[in-house]
GROMACS .gro file of C-alpha atoms in nm:
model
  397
    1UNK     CA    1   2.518  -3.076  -0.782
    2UNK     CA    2   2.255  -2.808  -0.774
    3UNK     CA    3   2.328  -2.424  -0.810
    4UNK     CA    4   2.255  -2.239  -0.542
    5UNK     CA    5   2.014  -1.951  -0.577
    6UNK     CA    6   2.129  -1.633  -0.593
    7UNK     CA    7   1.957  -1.433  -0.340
    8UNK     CA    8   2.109  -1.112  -0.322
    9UNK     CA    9   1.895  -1.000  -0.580
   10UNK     CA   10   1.544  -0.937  -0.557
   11UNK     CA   11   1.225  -0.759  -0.857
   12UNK     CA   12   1.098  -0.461  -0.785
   13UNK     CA   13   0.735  -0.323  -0.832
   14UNK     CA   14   0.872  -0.214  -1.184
   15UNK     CA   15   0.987  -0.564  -1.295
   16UNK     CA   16   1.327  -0.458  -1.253
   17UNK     CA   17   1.642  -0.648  -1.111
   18UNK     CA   18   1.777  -0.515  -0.848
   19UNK     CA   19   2.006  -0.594  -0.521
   20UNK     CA   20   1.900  -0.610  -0.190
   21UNK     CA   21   2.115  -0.375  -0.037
   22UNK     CA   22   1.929  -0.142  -0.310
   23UNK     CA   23   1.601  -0.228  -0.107
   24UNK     CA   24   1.700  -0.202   0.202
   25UNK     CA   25   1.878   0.128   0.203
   26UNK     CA   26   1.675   0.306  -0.068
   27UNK     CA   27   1.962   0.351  -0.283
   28UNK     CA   28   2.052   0.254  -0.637
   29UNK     CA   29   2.429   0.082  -0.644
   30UNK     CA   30   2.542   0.321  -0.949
   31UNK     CA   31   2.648   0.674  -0.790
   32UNK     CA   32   2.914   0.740  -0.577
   33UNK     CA   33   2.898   0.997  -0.269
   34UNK     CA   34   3.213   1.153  -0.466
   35UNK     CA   35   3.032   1.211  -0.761
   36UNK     CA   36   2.735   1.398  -0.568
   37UNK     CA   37   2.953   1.612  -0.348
   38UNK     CA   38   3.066   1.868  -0.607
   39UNK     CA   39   2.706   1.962  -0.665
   40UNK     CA   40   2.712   2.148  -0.297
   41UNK     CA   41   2.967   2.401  -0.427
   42UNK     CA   42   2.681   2.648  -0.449
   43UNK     CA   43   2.529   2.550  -0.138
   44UNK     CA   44   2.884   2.663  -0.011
   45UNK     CA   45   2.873   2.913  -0.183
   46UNK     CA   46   2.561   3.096  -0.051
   47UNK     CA   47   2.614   3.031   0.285
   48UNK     CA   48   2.981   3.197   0.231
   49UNK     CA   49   2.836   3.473   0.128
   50UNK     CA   50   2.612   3.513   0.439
   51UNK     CA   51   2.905   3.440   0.665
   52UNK     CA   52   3.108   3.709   0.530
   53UNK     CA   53   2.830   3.957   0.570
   54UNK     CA   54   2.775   3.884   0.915
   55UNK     CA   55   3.144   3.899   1.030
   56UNK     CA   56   3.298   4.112   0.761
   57UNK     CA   57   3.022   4.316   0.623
   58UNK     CA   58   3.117   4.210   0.230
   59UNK     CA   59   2.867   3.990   0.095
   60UNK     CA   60   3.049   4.106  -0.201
   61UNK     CA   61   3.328   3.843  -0.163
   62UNK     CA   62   3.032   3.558  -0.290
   63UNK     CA   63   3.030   3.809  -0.599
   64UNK     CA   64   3.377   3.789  -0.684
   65UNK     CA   65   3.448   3.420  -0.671
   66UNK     CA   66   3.123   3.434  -0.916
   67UNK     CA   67   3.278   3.669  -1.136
   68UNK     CA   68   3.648   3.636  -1.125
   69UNK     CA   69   3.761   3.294  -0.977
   70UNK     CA   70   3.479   3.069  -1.157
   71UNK     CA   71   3.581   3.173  -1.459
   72UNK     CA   72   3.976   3.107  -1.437
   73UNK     CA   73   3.892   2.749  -1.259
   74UNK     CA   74   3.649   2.706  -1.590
   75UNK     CA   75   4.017   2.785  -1.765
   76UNK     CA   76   4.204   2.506  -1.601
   77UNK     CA   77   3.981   2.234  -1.482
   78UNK     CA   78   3.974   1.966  -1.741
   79UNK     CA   79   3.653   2.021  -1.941
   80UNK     CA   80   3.366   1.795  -1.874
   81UNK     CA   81   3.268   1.566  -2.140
   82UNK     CA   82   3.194   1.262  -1.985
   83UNK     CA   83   2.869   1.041  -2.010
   84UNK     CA   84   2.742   0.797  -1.850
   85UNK     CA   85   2.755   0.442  -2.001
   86UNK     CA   86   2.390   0.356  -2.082
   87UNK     CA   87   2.403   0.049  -1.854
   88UNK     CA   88   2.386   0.309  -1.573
   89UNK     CA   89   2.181   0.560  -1.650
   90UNK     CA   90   1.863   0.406  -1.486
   91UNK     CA   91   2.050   0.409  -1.177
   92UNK     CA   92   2.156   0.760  -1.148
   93UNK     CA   93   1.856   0.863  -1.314
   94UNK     CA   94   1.659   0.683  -0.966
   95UNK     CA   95   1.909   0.809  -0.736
   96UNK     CA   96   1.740   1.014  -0.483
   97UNK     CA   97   2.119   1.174  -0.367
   98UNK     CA   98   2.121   1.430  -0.649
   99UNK     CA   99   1.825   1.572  -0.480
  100UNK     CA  100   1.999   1.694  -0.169
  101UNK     CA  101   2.269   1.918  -0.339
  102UNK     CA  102   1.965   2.061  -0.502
  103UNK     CA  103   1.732   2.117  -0.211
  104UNK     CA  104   2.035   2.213   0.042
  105UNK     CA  105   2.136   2.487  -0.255
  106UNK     CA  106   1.744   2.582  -0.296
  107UNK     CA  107   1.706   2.662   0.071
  108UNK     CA  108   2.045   2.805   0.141
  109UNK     CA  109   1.887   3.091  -0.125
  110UNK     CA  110   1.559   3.120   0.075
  111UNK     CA  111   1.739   3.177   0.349
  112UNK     CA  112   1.916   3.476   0.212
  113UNK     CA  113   1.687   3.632   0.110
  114UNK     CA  114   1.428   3.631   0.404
  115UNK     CA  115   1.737   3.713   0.585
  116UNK     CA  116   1.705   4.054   0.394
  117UNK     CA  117   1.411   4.104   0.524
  118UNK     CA  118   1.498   4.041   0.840
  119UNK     CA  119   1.763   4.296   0.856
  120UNK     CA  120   1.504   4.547   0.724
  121UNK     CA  121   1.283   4.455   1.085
  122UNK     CA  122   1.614   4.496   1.281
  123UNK     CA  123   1.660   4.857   1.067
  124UNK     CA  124   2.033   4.670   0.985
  125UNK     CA  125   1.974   4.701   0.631
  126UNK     CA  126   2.228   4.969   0.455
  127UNK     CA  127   2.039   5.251   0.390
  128UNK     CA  128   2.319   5.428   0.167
  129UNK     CA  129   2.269   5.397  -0.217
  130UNK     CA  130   2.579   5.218  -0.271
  131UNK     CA  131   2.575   4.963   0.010
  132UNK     CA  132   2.219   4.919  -0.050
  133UNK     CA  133   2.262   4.848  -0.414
  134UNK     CA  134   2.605   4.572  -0.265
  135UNK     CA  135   2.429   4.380  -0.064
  136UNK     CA  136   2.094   4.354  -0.239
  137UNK     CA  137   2.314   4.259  -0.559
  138UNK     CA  138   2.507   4.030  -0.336
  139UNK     CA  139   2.162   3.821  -0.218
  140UNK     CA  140   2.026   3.843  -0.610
  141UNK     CA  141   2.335   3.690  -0.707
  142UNK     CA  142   2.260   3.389  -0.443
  143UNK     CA  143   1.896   3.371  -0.638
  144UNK     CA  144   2.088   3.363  -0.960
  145UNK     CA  145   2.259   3.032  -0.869
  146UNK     CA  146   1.870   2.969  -0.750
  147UNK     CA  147   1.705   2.959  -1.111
  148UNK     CA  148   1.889   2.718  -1.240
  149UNK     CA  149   1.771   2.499  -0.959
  150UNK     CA  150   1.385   2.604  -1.004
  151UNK     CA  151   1.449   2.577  -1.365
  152UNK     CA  152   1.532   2.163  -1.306
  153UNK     CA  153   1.277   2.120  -1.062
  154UNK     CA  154   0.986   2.281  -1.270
  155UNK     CA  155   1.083   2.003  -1.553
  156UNK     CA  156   1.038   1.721  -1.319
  157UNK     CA  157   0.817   1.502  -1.319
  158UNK     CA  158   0.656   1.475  -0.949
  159UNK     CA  159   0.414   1.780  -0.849
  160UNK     CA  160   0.603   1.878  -0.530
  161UNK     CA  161   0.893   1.914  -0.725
  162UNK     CA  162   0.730   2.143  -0.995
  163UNK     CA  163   0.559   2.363  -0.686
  164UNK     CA  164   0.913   2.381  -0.498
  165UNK     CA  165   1.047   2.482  -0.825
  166UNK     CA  166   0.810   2.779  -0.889
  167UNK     CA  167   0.848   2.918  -0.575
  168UNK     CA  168   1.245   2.991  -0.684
  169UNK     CA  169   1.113   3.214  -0.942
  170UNK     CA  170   0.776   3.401  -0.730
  171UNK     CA  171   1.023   3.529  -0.523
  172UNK     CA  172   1.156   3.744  -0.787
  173UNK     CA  173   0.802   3.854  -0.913
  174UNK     CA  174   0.837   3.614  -1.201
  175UNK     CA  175   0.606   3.318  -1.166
  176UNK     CA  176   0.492   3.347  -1.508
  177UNK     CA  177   0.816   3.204  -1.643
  178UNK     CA  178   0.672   2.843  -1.577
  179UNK     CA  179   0.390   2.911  -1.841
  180UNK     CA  180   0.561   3.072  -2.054
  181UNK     CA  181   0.895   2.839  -2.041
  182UNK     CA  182   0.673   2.491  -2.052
  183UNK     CA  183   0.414   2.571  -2.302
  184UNK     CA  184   0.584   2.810  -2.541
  185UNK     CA  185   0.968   2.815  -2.516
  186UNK     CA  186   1.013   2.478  -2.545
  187UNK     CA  187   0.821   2.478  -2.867
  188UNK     CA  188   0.913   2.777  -3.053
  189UNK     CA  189   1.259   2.767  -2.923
  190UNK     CA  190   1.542   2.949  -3.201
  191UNK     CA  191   1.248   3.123  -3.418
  192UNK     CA  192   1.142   3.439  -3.410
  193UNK     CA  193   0.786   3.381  -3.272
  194UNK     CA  194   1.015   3.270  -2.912
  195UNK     CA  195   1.061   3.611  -2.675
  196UNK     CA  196   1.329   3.374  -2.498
  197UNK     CA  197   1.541   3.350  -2.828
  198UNK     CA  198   1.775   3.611  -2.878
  199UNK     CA  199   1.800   3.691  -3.276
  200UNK     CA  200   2.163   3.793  -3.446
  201UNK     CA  201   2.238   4.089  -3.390
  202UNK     CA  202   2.040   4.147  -3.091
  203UNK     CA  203   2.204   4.287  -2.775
  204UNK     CA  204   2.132   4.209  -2.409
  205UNK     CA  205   1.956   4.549  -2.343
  206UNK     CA  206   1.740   4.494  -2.633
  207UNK     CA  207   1.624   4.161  -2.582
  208UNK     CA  208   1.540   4.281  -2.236
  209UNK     CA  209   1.360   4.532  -2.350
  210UNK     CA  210   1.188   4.279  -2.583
  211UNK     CA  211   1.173   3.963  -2.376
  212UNK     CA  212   1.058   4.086  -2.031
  213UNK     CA  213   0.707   4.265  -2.124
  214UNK     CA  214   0.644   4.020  -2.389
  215UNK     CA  215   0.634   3.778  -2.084
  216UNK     CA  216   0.418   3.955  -1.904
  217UNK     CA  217   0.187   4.025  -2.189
  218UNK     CA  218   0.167   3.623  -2.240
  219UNK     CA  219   0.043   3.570  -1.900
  220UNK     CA  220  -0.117   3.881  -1.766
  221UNK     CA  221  -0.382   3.698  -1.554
  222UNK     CA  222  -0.102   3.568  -1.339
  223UNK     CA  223   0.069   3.882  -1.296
  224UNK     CA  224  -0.198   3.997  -1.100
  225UNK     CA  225  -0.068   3.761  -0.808
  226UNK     CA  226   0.235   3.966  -0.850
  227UNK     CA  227   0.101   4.255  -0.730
  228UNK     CA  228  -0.052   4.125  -0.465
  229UNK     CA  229   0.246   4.001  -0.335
  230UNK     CA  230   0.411   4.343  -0.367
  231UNK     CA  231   0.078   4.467  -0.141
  232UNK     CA  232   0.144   4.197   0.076
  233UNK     CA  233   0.547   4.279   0.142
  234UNK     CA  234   0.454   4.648   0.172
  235UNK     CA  235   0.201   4.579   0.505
  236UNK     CA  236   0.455   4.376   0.633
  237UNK     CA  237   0.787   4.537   0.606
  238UNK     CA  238   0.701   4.928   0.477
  239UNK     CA  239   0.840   5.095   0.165
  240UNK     CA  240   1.144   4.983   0.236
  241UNK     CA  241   1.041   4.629   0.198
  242UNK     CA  242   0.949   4.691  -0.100
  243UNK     CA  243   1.219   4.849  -0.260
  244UNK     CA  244   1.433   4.588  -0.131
  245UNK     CA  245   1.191   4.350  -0.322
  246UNK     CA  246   1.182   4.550  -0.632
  247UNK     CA  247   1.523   4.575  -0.643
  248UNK     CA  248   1.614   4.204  -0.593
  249UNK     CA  249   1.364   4.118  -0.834
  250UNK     CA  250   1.517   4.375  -1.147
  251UNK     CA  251   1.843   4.222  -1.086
  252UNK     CA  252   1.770   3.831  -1.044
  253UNK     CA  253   1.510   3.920  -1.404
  254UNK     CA  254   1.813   4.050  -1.553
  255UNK     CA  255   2.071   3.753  -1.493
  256UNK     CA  256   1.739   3.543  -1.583
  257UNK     CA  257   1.710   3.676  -1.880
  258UNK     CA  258   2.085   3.707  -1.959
  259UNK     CA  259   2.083   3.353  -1.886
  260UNK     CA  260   1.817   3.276  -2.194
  261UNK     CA  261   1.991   3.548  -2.419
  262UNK     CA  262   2.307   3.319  -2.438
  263UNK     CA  263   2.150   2.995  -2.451
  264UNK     CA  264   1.989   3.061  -2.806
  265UNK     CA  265   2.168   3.367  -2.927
  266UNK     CA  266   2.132   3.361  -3.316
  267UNK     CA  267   2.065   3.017  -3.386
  268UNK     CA  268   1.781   2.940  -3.640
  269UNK     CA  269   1.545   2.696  -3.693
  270UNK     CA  270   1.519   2.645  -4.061
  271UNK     CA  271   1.167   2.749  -4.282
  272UNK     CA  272   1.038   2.457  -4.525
  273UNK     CA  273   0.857   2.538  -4.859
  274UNK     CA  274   0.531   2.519  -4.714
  275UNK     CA  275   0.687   2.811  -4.403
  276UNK     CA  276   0.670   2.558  -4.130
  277UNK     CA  277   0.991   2.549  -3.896
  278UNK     CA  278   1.226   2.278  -3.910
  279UNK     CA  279   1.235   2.011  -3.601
  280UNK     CA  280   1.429   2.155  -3.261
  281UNK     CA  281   1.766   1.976  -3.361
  282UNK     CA  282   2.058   1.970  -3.090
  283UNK     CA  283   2.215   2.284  -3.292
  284UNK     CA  284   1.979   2.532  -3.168
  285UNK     CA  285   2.097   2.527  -2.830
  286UNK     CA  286   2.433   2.699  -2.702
  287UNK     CA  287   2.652   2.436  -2.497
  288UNK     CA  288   2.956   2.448  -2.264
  289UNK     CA  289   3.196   2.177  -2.120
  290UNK     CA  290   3.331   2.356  -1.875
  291UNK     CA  291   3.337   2.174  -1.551
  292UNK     CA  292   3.299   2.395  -1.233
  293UNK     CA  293   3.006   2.641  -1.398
  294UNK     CA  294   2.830   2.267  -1.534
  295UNK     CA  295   2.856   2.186  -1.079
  296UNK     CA  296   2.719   2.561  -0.981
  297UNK     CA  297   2.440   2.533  -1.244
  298UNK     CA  298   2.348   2.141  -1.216
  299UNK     CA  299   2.472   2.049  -1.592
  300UNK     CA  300   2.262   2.324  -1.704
  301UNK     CA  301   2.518   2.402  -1.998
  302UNK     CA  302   2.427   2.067  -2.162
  303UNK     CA  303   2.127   2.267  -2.289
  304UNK     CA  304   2.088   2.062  -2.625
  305UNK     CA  305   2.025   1.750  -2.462
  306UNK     CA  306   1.748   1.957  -2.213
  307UNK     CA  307   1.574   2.033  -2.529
  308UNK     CA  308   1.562   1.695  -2.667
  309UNK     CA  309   1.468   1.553  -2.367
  310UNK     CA  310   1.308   1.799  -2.116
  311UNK     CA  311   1.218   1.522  -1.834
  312UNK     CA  312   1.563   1.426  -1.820
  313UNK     CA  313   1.705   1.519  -1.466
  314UNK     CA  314   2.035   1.683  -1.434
  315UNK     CA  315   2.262   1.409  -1.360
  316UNK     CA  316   2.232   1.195  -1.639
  317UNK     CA  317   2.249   1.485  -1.920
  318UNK     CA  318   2.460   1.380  -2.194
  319UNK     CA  319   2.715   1.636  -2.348
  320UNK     CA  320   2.639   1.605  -2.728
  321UNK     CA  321   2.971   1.643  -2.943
  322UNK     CA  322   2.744   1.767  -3.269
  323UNK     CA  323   2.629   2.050  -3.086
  324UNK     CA  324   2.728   2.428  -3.079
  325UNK     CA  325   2.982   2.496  -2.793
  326UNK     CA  326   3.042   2.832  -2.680
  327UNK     CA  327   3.429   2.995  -2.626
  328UNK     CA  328   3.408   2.977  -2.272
  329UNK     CA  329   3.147   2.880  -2.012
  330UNK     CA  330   2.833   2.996  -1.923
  331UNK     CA  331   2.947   3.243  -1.593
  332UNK     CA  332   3.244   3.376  -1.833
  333UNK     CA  333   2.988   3.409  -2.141
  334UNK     CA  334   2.731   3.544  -1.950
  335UNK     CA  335   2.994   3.841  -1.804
  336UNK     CA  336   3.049   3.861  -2.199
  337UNK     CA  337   2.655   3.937  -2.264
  338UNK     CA  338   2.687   4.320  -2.109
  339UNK     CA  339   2.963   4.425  -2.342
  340UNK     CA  340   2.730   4.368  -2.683
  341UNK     CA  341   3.044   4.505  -2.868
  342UNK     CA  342   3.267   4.252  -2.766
  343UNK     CA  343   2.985   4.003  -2.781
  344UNK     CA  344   2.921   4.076  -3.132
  345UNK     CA  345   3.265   4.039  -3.203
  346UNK     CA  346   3.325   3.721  -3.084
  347UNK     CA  347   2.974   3.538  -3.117
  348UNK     CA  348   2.871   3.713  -3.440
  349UNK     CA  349   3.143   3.426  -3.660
  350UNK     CA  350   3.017   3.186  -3.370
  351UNK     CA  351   2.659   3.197  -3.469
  352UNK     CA  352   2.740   3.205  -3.847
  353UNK     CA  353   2.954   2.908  -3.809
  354UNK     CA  354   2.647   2.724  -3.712
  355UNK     CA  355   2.359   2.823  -3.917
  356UNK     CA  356   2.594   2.813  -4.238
  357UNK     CA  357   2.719   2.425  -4.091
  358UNK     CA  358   3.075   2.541  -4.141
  359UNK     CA  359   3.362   2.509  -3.969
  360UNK     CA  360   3.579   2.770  -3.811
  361UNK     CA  361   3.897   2.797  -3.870
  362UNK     CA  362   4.156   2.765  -3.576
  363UNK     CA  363   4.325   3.084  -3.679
  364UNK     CA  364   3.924   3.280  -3.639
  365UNK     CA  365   3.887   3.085  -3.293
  366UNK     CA  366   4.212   3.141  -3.133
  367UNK     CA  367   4.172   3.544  -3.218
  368UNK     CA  368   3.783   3.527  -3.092
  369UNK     CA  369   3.872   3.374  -2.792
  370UNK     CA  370   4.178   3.715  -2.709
  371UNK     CA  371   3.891   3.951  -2.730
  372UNK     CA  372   3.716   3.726  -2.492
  373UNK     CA  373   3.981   3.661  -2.209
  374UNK     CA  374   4.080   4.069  -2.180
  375UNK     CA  375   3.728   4.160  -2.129
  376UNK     CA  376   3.801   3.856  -1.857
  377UNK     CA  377   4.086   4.009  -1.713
  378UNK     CA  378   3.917   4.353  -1.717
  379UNK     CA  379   3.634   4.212  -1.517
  380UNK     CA  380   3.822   4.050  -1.275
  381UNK     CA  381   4.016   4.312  -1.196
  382UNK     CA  382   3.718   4.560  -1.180
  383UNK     CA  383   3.527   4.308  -0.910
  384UNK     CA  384   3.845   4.273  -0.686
  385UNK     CA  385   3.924   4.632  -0.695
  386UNK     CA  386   3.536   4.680  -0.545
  387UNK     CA  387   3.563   4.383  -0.340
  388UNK     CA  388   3.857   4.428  -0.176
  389UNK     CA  389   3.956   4.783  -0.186
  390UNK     CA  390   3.591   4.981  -0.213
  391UNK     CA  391   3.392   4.781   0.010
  392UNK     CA  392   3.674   4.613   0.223
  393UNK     CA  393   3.657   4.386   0.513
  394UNK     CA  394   3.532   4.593   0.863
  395UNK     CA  395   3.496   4.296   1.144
  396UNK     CA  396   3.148   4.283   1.310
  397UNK     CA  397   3.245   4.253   1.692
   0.00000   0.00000   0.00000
């Protein structure tokens, strides 16, 4: 007796195998909707945050689940070290879903901020100092959770993607990060000829100081656009446009840039005899398991495996077990950054670990990681105390 055919599979243009149900719906078989669905936590996040500006007046709130309930969920969700099997990383690699958390997140932002704006038009815009400074740091902390979005879509492949992805960081008056990023970060990352690599020693202030006009130095021509922009915001919305602009733009440059300062901080690539660096090795590149910061920033903790493969979209980034692993996550680490004696403290043996290839001792770690979790606690305590006692809840009828 003959076998029947099997024809529930069919070849694609690619030469691949693949099922028809994969045709017909334009969906690969490997993803679930339940592995997708944690990636709109910032989308959620952001629009939260606009909610409880229109009915409560505290954008704030968005602010302090950044800054003091991420970090304790990092703290007791199971960390995330799981990769994929390589059997399905085609499939999630093709799957088009992973987009949407990304695109619903990226205009959620957009929508922020024009909504500044439009407050400015209506003359709703705080004109005190201090609930200027709120809700302006409020909206730059929705573009925060932005740039890790334009920073994946700048890396991918397809041209709308790259052009979507820019956009994240023009709005901030920092377009010149694509250059800069593409053609010289990712080739002089950890050595000292990188402005995006913080050196030992280094605090955040400095490397601002260091990093940010370096930048603009590198690609000057393009910075012109930059001030047309700013001539473009003042004949629309008036001085006040533009300080709103200027503003938003020094804060969202600073979590930027705090953002490279801890990826890199301190490691080395190695000279050779002949003073050429070593190859970019996973170990130059700070990493972080921690679950709920790796679903607000699209897996960008898994930074080593960005650097060895840049083209790799965020989904199927594998958590390396040689590489160097921060004490806690990115959102608590980067809270960490703006206390440079503290940071020194605990990243200083950190850092040294690495370079030297030795291992810590558990005794070292344990004591690190104290010094860490009360500048936590002070933190969190500082941004409820403004949240929910200085700024307050006052219902918009």
């Amino acid at each position: 007796m003959m076998k029947s055919q099997n024809t529930s599979t069919i070849q694609n243009k690619d030469g691949e195998i693949i099922d028809k149900q994969t045709k017909i719906t334009g969906q690969v078989s490997g993803a679930k909707w339940t592995e997708v669905l944690p990636y709109f936590v910032g989308t959620a996040l952001i629009l939260s945050m606009y909610y409880m500006q229109e009915k409560y007046n505290n954008i704030f709130f968005g602010v302090w689940i950044i800054y003091a309930v991420v970090p304790i969920l990092d703290h007791i969700v199971p960390h995330d070290n799981y990769n994929l099997p390589e059997k399905e990383i085609r499939n999630y690699e093709k799957d088009s879903r992973f987009l949407i958390p990304l695109y619903t997140a990226w205009a959620a932002d957009f929508l922020l901020y024009f909504w500044g704006f439009y407050l400015i038009v209506q003359d709703k815009y705080p004109t005190s100092p201090g609930l200027f400074l709120a809700l302006t740091f409020g909206i730059a902390n929705a573009g925060a959770l932005n740039l890790s979005i334009g920073h994946e879509l700048v890396h991918r492949r397809e041209l709308v993607h790259k052009i979507l992805g820019n956009l994240v960081y023009s709005k901030m008056l920092y377009s010149h990060f694509i250059i800069q990023h593409i053609k010289s970060h990712h080739k002089k990352v950890a050595t000292f000829e990188d402005p995006s690599s913080a050196r030992k020693g280094e605090s955040i202030w400095d490397f601002l100081f260091r990093t940010v006009p370096e930048g603009f130095v590198e690609t000057w021509e393009l910075e012109k656009n930059r001030l047309q922009q700013e001539v473009a915001v003042y004949k629309f919305f008036g001085v006040f446009g533009v300080v709103y602009q200027i503003v938003y733009s020094i804060f969202d440059i600073i979590f930027f840039e705090t953002i490279n300062y801890v990826e890199h901080y301190g490691l080395q690539r190695k000279l050779d005899s002949n003073g050429n660096y070593e190859s970019i090795k996973i170990t130059h590149s700070w990493n972080a398991p921690q679950a709920v910061t790796n679903y607000f920033l699209f897996k960008l903790q898994r930074h080593s495996d960005h650097h060895a493969h840049s083209y790799k979209p965020y989904q199927i980034l594998e958590s390396l077990p040689e590489s160097p692993c921060l004490p806690f996550g990115y959102s608590a680490t980067f809270l960490m950054a703006y206390v440079p004696f503290v940071w020194f403290k605990v990243m200083d043996p950190y850092v040294d670990s690495i370079n030297k290839n030795e291992k810590m001792s558990e005794e070292v770690e344990t004591e690190l990681k104290r010094w860490c979790k009360g500048l936590l606690i002070v933190i969190s305590i500082l941004v409820t105390y403004i949240t929910f006692f200085v700024i307050g809840f006052t219902p918009n009828y």
